[in-house]
């Protein structure tokens, strides 16, 4: 196997996933010279991840889908060149292979047949490069999202691949984490000269490191060239692809004024815990009023998601109280959301989980969306019309009959938001609602939430997305790092 | 958080090659499964307790982790006591259940055997890290890489399922489908877990391939699985316990093989 940076070439390449009528990508013609650093852009669902998986040779055989054209790494079929490329998937939690941190980093190097004596050194080097300073025997299941992302990167670095293929490698990170991981990648590239293909909607994250951007879309490569030139000359293509230009927030209507309605949800001295008796955070006081927007922010691993699940009436408060007030408490016997029946929750508090996979229960997108309204026994005509409207807005209508698990990362996120909205709850609790969205789908989400708020819904969002906080005019409840080493 | 896949370097023998630990429990298990007499099981149990305590498992033996064995063994004994083949004097009977001299003996033997077989197995298994086991299976026993790593990945997924189960319960509540009786709810949630597990398996396979797994070249192992003096000693002790148990039983004339 050749060493040094890898050359990548696509010749009229395309891929149609089994079970889909449309191709995910088609007619891609592209040459990436050894050592080039490329940012791969494109609307959510335009086939970026599919292309990257193709380059890594992991799309599978004919039972997984149908390929056309050719995809070459160093002149060989990408599927035969596995190991020349190192792939980091969009979902870092899904790619932990081994149960101990050090073993996980070593896994890729082992697969390539690196002599055992050399692997220990590579593992240490890779962990240094990504700034993961933890004992080698730390269980990988006990890492926060940000730590997992770093670990996934380290595992690929230890392979010393000719090309790094990174699928939104900073999507789950807090702003400090984003810069750290980006800089880690830059250091590695400077040292090894490897080729880089990275997917990310927000150009400014990678602009200082890549020399070239490629915009993928319907019909193949829509724009391709040096970063500056493409950003300057291809405004139309970039806007259509939802590319997030440096220093520019997508335009959305100004947010509604802060909630002035009646209080809906009041937390006093609230302690939150995943496991009863092991509180992650304590002493939380907050109030959510009708029409309110509240952003819960803070670094990775600080307990934001746990707080969200508690506010949503899904986890029992470990101490303190969480009570519904006013209209939210009307029609239920107890003020504490944790004591409500599931059906009572549906119209009162809707939740979007951090990981969409936990939330999908049906075989098609449409059924998924109608599930809640069905449980509420809404008349079919009304239910279907509403589902249709939401799918349309969120760009999911053409996927209505697809299986939710086969959607792209961004599509899955939009579907999970859609399911929460479908039952028109009074309070929405959203964990990272804008994760993986391009500028256009992002703007749709922001506007959708604004409309709901104008109609009296309150929105509580866990988020790292500064622009989201600003565009929604959210109040911020910041959780500061209290203890170190507490995983998310 | 998961039951499977947790690392327990704090336990004695944690660093011994898992293959040796499995091999050590084998002779006794075979001997006890094929025989029916109380003496071999009793001797084995006493020897096991002595060895385990001597190696430092005393605290573990007394801990809650072994509670299932201490409960399960008497329960199997109880069923033998009531429903075992009656012989000799019958002391009590009610319907099909009867306590006789014969069933008392069978019950006692059963409790002893269950304990003697399960105790070393469970104690040693608690000291085994799945990754070390995979190393041992692949390097010491030379099982195929793909098989061993596939099994390891499956184990790791199984560990994660505990957390998934908890999240699924929350998610189903949030989606308003957690109504209904506990049995129906359990079955539905189990089905959802199955679907999720299959998806996760697919993604994990992709991730493994994305890091060069299943390529054409020879694979190496970063951790060398040793099979040295300590390992042989562990196996030897296992054989010795089995041999002694059988020898005593034969000597007192109680040795009794299943087919005899
Ligand atoms: N395993 C699969 N089976 C069927 N269809 C799939 C599968 N994976 C992706 N798709 C579909 O292929 C299209 C492209 O998906 P892909 O994941 O490549 O998009 P993407 O550009 O990475 O989007 P995002 O920015 O949202 O991650 C989408 O319409 C998606 O629904
Ligand atoms: Mg993607």
CSV table of N, CA, C and O in Angstrom, one decimal, chain A residues 195-279:
chain,number,residue,atom,x,y,z
A,195,UNK,N,-4.3,14.3,2.6
A,195,UNK,CA,-5.4,14.9,1.9
A,195,UNK,C,-6.6,15.0,2.9
A,195,UNK,O,-6.7,14.1,3.8
A,196,UNK,N,-7.4,16.1,2.7
A,196,UNK,CA,-8.5,16.2,3.6
A,196,UNK,C,-9.8,16.5,2.9
A,196,UNK,O,-9.8,17.3,2.0
A,197,UNK,N,-10.8,15.8,3.2
A,197,UNK,CA,-12.2,16.1,2.7
A,197,UNK,C,-13.1,16.2,3.9
A,197,UNK,O,-13.2,15.3,4.7
A,198,UNK,N,-13.6,17.4,4.2
A,198,UNK,CA,-14.4,17.6,5.4
A,198,UNK,C,-15.7,18.2,5.0
A,198,UNK,O,-15.8,19.1,4.1
A,199,UNK,N,-16.8,17.7,5.6
A,199,UNK,CA,-18.1,18.2,5.4
A,199,UNK,C,-18.5,19.1,6.6
A,199,UNK,O,-18.3,18.8,7.7
A,200,UNK,N,-19.1,20.3,6.2
A,200,UNK,CA,-19.5,21.2,7.3
A,200,UNK,C,-20.3,22.3,6.6
A,200,UNK,O,-19.9,22.8,5.5
A,201,UNK,N,-21.5,22.7,7.1
A,201,UNK,CA,-22.3,23.7,6.5
A,201,UNK,C,-21.7,25.1,6.8
A,201,UNK,O,-21.9,26.0,6.0
A,202,UNK,N,-21.0,25.2,7.9
A,202,UNK,CA,-20.5,26.6,8.3
A,202,UNK,C,-19.1,26.8,7.8
A,202,UNK,O,-18.2,26.2,8.4
A,203,UNK,N,-19.0,27.6,6.8
A,203,UNK,CA,-17.7,27.8,6.1
A,203,UNK,C,-16.6,28.3,7.0
A,203,UNK,O,-15.5,27.9,7.0
A,204,UNK,N,-17.0,29.2,7.9
A,204,UNK,CA,-16.0,29.9,8.7
A,204,UNK,C,-15.2,28.9,9.6
A,204,UNK,O,-14.1,29.2,10.0
A,205,UNK,N,-15.8,27.8,10.0
A,205,UNK,CA,-15.1,26.9,10.9
A,205,UNK,C,-13.8,26.4,10.2
A,205,UNK,O,-12.8,26.3,10.8
A,206,UNK,N,-13.9,26.1,8.9
A,206,UNK,CA,-12.8,25.4,8.2
A,206,UNK,C,-12.1,26.4,7.2
A,206,UNK,O,-11.1,26.0,6.6
A,207,UNK,N,-12.6,27.6,7.0
A,207,UNK,CA,-12.1,28.4,6.0
A,207,UNK,C,-10.6,28.6,6.1
A,207,UNK,O,-9.9,28.7,5.1
A,208,UNK,N,-10.0,28.7,7.3
A,208,UNK,CA,-8.6,29.0,7.4
A,208,UNK,C,-7.7,27.8,7.1
A,208,UNK,O,-6.5,27.9,6.9
A,209,UNK,N,-8.3,26.6,6.9
A,209,UNK,CA,-7.5,25.4,6.7
A,209,UNK,C,-7.7,24.8,5.3
A,209,UNK,O,-6.7,24.3,4.8
A,210,UNK,N,-8.8,25.0,4.7
A,210,UNK,CA,-9.0,24.4,3.4
A,210,UNK,C,-8.6,25.4,2.3
A,210,UNK,O,-8.6,26.6,2.6
A,211,UNK,N,-8.2,24.9,1.1
A,211,UNK,CA,-7.9,25.8,0.0
A,211,UNK,C,-9.0,25.8,-1.0
A,211,UNK,O,-9.0,26.6,-1.9
A,212,UNK,N,-9.9,24.8,-0.9
A,212,UNK,CA,-10.8,24.6,-2.0
A,212,UNK,C,-12.1,24.2,-1.4
A,212,UNK,O,-12.2,23.5,-0.4
A,213,UNK,N,-13.2,24.6,-2.1
A,213,UNK,CA,-14.5,24.1,-1.7
A,213,UNK,C,-15.2,23.5,-2.9
A,213,UNK,O,-15.0,23.9,-4.0
A,214,UNK,N,-16.0,22.5,-2.6
A,214,UNK,CA,-16.8,21.8,-3.6
A,214,UNK,C,-18.2,21.8,-3.1
A,214,UNK,O,-18.5,21.4,-2.0
A,215,UNK,N,-19.1,22.3,-4.0
A,215,UNK,CA,-20.5,22.3,-3.6
A,215,UNK,C,-21.2,21.2,-4.3
A,215,UNK,O,-21.2,21.1,-5.6
A,216,UNK,N,-21.9,20.3,-3.6
A,216,UNK,CA,-22.5,19.1,-4.1
A,216,UNK,C,-24.0,19.4,-4.2
A,216,UNK,O,-24.6,20.1,-3.3
A,217,UNK,N,-24.7,18.9,-5.2
A,217,UNK,CA,-26.1,19.1,-5.3
A,217,UNK,C,-26.7,18.3,-6.4
A,217,UNK,O,-26.1,17.4,-6.9
A,218,UNK,N,-28.0,18.5,-6.7
A,218,UNK,CA,-28.7,17.8,-7.7
A,218,UNK,C,-27.9,18.0,-9.0
A,218,UNK,O,-27.7,19.1,-9.4
A,219,UNK,N,-27.6,16.9,-9.6
A,219,UNK,CA,-26.8,17.0,-10.9
A,219,UNK,C,-25.3,17.0,-10.7
A,219,UNK,O,-24.6,17.2,-11.7
A,220,UNK,N,-24.8,16.7,-9.5
A,220,UNK,CA,-23.4,16.5,-9.3
A,220,UNK,C,-22.7,17.7,-8.6
A,220,UNK,O,-23.3,18.3,-7.7
A,221,UNK,N,-21.5,18.1,-9.1
A,221,UNK,CA,-20.8,19.2,-8.5
A,221,UNK,C,-21.3,20.5,-9.1
A,221,UNK,O,-21.2,20.7,-10.3
A,222,UNK,N,-21.8,21.3,-8.2
A,222,UNK,CA,-22.4,22.6,-8.6
A,222,UNK,C,-21.4,23.7,-8.7
A,222,UNK,O,-21.5,24.6,-9.5
A,223,UNK,N,-20.4,23.7,-7.9
A,223,UNK,CA,-19.3,24.7,-7.9
A,223,UNK,C,-18.1,24.0,-7.3
A,223,UNK,O,-18.2,23.1,-6.5
A,224,UNK,N,-16.9,24.5,-7.8
A,224,UNK,CA,-15.7,23.8,-7.4
A,224,UNK,C,-14.6,24.8,-7.6
A,224,UNK,O,-14.5,25.4,-8.7
A,225,UNK,N,-13.7,25.1,-6.6
A,225,UNK,CA,-12.6,26.0,-6.9
A,225,UNK,C,-12.0,26.5,-5.6
A,225,UNK,O,-12.4,26.1,-4.5
A,226,UNK,N,-11.0,27.4,-5.7
A,226,UNK,CA,-10.4,28.0,-4.5
A,226,UNK,C,-11.5,28.6,-3.7
A,226,UNK,O,-12.4,29.2,-4.2
A,227,UNK,N,-11.3,28.5,-2.4
A,227,UNK,CA,-12.3,29.0,-1.5
A,227,UNK,C,-12.8,30.4,-1.8
A,227,UNK,O,-14.0,30.7,-2.0
A,228,UNK,N,-11.8,31.4,-1.9
A,228,UNK,CA,-12.2,32.8,-2.1
A,228,UNK,C,-13.0,33.0,-3.4
A,228,UNK,O,-14.0,33.7,-3.4
A,229,UNK,N,-12.5,32.3,-4.4
A,229,UNK,CA,-13.2,32.6,-5.7
A,229,UNK,C,-14.6,32.0,-5.7
A,229,UNK,O,-15.5,32.8,-6.1
A,230,UNK,N,-14.8,30.8,-5.2
A,230,UNK,CA,-16.1,30.3,-5.1
A,230,UNK,C,-17.1,31.1,-4.2
A,230,UNK,O,-18.2,31.4,-4.6
A,231,UNK,N,-16.5,31.6,-3.1
A,231,UNK,CA,-17.4,32.3,-2.2
A,231,UNK,C,-17.8,33.7,-2.8
A,231,UNK,O,-18.9,34.2,-2.6
A,232,UNK,N,-16.8,34.2,-3.7
A,232,UNK,CA,-17.1,35.5,-4.3
A,232,UNK,C,-18.0,35.4,-5.5
A,232,UNK,O,-18.9,36.2,-5.7
A,233,UNK,N,-17.8,34.3,-6.3
A,233,UNK,CA,-18.5,34.3,-7.6
A,233,UNK,C,-19.7,33.5,-7.7
A,233,UNK,O,-20.5,33.6,-8.6
A,234,UNK,N,-20.0,32.6,-6.7
A,234,UNK,CA,-21.0,31.6,-6.9
A,234,UNK,C,-22.2,31.9,-5.9
A,234,UNK,O,-22.8,30.9,-5.4
A,235,UNK,N,-22.5,33.1,-5.6
A,235,UNK,CA,-23.5,33.5,-4.6
A,235,UNK,C,-24.8,32.7,-4.8
A,235,UNK,O,-25.3,32.1,-3.8
A,236,UNK,N,-25.3,32.6,-6.0
A,236,UNK,CA,-26.5,31.9,-6.3
A,236,UNK,C,-26.5,30.5,-5.9
A,236,UNK,O,-27.4,30.0,-5.2
A,237,UNK,N,-25.5,29.8,-6.4
A,237,UNK,CA,-25.3,28.3,-6.0
A,237,UNK,C,-25.2,28.1,-4.5
A,237,UNK,O,-25.8,27.2,-4.0
A,238,UNK,N,-24.4,29.0,-3.9
A,238,UNK,CA,-24.2,28.8,-2.5
A,238,UNK,C,-25.4,29.0,-1.7
A,238,UNK,O,-25.8,28.3,-0.8
A,239,UNK,N,-26.2,30.1,-2.1
A,239,UNK,CA,-27.5,30.4,-1.4
A,239,UNK,C,-28.4,29.2,-1.5
A,239,UNK,O,-29.0,28.8,-0.5
A,240,UNK,N,-28.5,28.6,-2.7
A,240,UNK,CA,-29.5,27.5,-3.0
A,240,UNK,C,-29.0,26.3,-2.2
A,240,UNK,O,-29.9,25.5,-1.7
A,241,UNK,N,-27.7,26.1,-2.0
A,241,UNK,CA,-27.2,25.0,-1.3
A,241,UNK,C,-27.2,25.2,0.2
A,241,UNK,O,-26.8,24.3,1.0
A,242,UNK,N,-27.7,26.3,0.7
A,242,UNK,CA,-27.7,26.6,2.1
A,242,UNK,C,-26.4,26.7,2.7
A,242,UNK,O,-26.2,26.4,3.9
A,243,UNK,N,-25.4,27.2,2.0
A,243,UNK,CA,-24.0,27.3,2.5
A,243,UNK,C,-24.0,28.5,3.5
A,243,UNK,O,-24.6,29.5,3.2
A,244,UNK,N,-23.3,28.3,4.6
A,244,UNK,CA,-23.3,29.2,5.6
A,244,UNK,C,-22.1,30.1,5.4
A,244,UNK,O,-21.0,29.6,5.7
A,245,UNK,N,-22.2,31.3,4.9
A,245,UNK,CA,-21.1,32.1,4.6
A,245,UNK,C,-20.5,32.8,5.8
A,245,UNK,O,-21.2,33.1,6.7
A,246,UNK,N,-19.2,33.0,5.8
A,246,UNK,CA,-18.5,33.5,7.0
A,246,UNK,C,-19.1,34.9,7.4
A,246,UNK,O,-19.4,35.7,6.5
A,247,UNK,N,-19.4,35.0,8.6
A,247,UNK,CA,-19.9,36.3,9.2
A,247,UNK,C,-21.3,36.6,8.8
A,247,UNK,O,-21.7,37.8,8.9
A,248,UNK,N,-22.0,35.7,8.2
A,248,UNK,CA,-23.4,36.0,7.7
A,248,UNK,C,-24.4,35.1,8.3
A,248,UNK,O,-24.3,33.9,8.1
A,249,UNK,N,-25.3,35.6,9.1
A,249,UNK,CA,-26.4,34.7,9.6
A,249,UNK,C,-27.5,34.7,8.6
A,249,UNK,O,-27.9,35.8,8.1
A,250,UNK,N,-28.1,33.6,8.4
A,250,UNK,CA,-29.2,33.5,7.4
A,250,UNK,C,-30.3,34.5,7.9
A,250,UNK,O,-30.5,34.7,9.1
A,251,UNK,N,-31.0,35.1,6.9
A,251,UNK,CA,-32.0,36.1,7.3
A,251,UNK,C,-33.3,35.4,7.8
A,251,UNK,O,-33.8,34.6,7.1
A,252,UNK,N,-33.8,35.9,8.9
A,252,UNK,CA,-35.0,35.4,9.4
A,252,UNK,C,-35.8,36.7,10.0
A,252,UNK,O,-35.1,37.7,10.3
A,253,UNK,N,-37.1,36.5,10.1
A,253,UNK,CA,-37.9,37.6,10.6
A,253,UNK,C,-37.4,37.9,12.0
A,253,UNK,O,-37.0,37.0,12.7
A,254,UNK,N,-37.5,39.1,12.5
A,254,UNK,CA,-37.1,39.4,13.9
A,254,UNK,C,-37.9,38.6,14.9
A,254,UNK,O,-39.1,38.4,14.6
A,255,UNK,N,-37.3,38.1,16.0
A,255,UNK,CA,-38.0,37.2,16.9
A,255,UNK,C,-39.2,38.0,17.6
A,255,UNK,O,-39.1,39.2,17.8
A,256,UNK,N,-40.2,37.2,18.0
A,256,UNK,CA,-41.3,37.8,18.8
A,256,UNK,C,-40.7,38.3,20.1
A,256,UNK,O,-39.6,37.9,20.6
A,257,UNK,N,-41.4,39.3,20.7
A,257,UNK,CA,-40.9,39.8,22.0
A,257,UNK,C,-40.9,38.7,23.1
A,257,UNK,O,-41.6,37.7,22.9
A,258,UNK,N,-40.0,38.9,24.1
A,258,UNK,CA,-39.9,37.8,25.1
A,258,UNK,C,-41.3,37.5,25.7
A,258,UNK,O,-42.2,38.3,25.7
A,259,UNK,N,-41.4,36.3,26.2
A,259,UNK,CA,-42.7,35.8,26.7
A,259,UNK,C,-43.3,36.7,27.7
A,259,UNK,O,-42.7,37.1,28.7
A,260,UNK,N,-44.5,37.2,27.5
A,260,UNK,CA,-45.2,38.0,28.5
A,260,UNK,C,-46.4,37.3,29.0
A,260,UNK,O,-47.2,37.8,29.9
A,261,UNK,N,-46.7,36.1,28.5
A,261,UNK,CA,-47.9,35.3,28.9
A,261,UNK,C,-47.7,34.8,30.3
A,261,UNK,O,-46.7,35.1,31.0
A,262,UNK,N,-48.7,34.0,30.8
A,262,UNK,CA,-48.7,33.5,32.1
A,262,UNK,C,-47.5,32.5,32.3
A,262,UNK,O,-47.1,31.9,31.3
A,263,UNK,N,-47.1,32.3,33.5
A,263,UNK,CA,-46.1,31.4,33.8
A,263,UNK,C,-46.6,30.0,33.5
A,263,UNK,O,-47.8,29.6,33.9
A,264,UNK,N,-45.8,29.1,32.9
A,264,UNK,CA,-46.2,27.8,32.6
A,264,UNK,C,-45.5,26.7,33.4
A,264,UNK,O,-46.0,25.7,33.9
A,265,UNK,N,-44.1,26.9,33.6
A,265,UNK,CA,-43.3,25.9,34.2
A,265,UNK,C,-42.3,26.6,35.1
A,265,UNK,O,-41.7,27.5,34.7
A,266,UNK,N,-42.3,26.2,36.4
A,266,UNK,CA,-41.5,26.8,37.4
A,266,UNK,C,-40.6,25.8,38.0
A,266,UNK,O,-41.1,24.8,38.6
A,267,UNK,N,-39.3,26.0,38.0
A,267,UNK,CA,-38.4,25.1,38.7
A,267,UNK,C,-37.8,25.8,39.9
A,267,UNK,O,-37.3,27.0,39.7
A,268,UNK,N,-37.8,25.2,41.0
A,268,UNK,CA,-37.2,25.8,42.2
A,268,UNK,C,-36.2,24.9,42.9
A,268,UNK,O,-36.6,23.8,43.2
A,269,UNK,N,-35.0,25.3,43.0
A,269,UNK,CA,-34.0,24.5,43.7
A,269,UNK,C,-33.9,23.1,43.1
A,269,UNK,O,-33.6,22.1,43.7
A,270,UNK,N,-34.0,23.1,41.7
A,270,UNK,CA,-34.1,21.8,41.0
A,270,UNK,C,-32.8,21.1,40.9
A,270,UNK,O,-31.8,21.7,40.5
A,271,UNK,N,-32.7,19.8,41.3
A,271,UNK,CA,-31.5,19.0,41.0
A,271,UNK,C,-31.9,18.0,40.0
A,271,UNK,O,-32.9,17.4,40.0
A,272,UNK,N,-31.0,17.8,39.0
A,272,UNK,CA,-31.3,16.9,37.9
A,272,UNK,C,-30.3,15.7,38.0
A,272,UNK,O,-29.1,15.9,38.3
A,273,UNK,N,-30.8,14.5,37.6
A,273,UNK,CA,-29.9,13.3,37.7
A,273,UNK,C,-30.4,12.3,36.6
A,273,UNK,O,-31.6,12.2,36.4
A,274,UNK,N,-29.5,11.6,36.0
A,274,UNK,CA,-29.9,10.5,35.1
A,274,UNK,C,-30.3,9.3,36.0
A,274,UNK,O,-31.2,8.6,35.7
A,275,UNK,N,-29.5,9.1,37.0
A,275,UNK,CA,-29.7,8.0,37.9
A,275,UNK,C,-30.1,8.6,39.3
A,275,UNK,O,-29.3,9.5,39.7
A,276,UNK,N,-31.2,8.1,39.8
A,276,UNK,CA,-31.6,8.7,41.1
A,276,UNK,C,-30.5,8.7,42.1
A,276,UNK,O,-29.8,7.7,42.2
A,277,UNK,N,-30.3,9.8,42.8
A,277,UNK,CA,-29.3,9.8,43.9
A,277,UNK,C,-27.9,10.2,43.4
A,277,UNK,O,-27.0,10.4,44.2
A,278,UNK,N,-27.8,10.4,42.1
A,278,UNK,CA,-26.5,10.9,41.6
A,278,UNK,C,-26.7,12.2,40.8
A,278,UNK,O,-26.6,12.2,39.5
A,279,UNK,N,-27.0,13.3,41.5
A,279,UNK,CA,-27.3,14.5,40.8
A,279,UNK,C,-26.1,15.1,40.0
A,279,UNK,O,-25.0,15.0,40.4
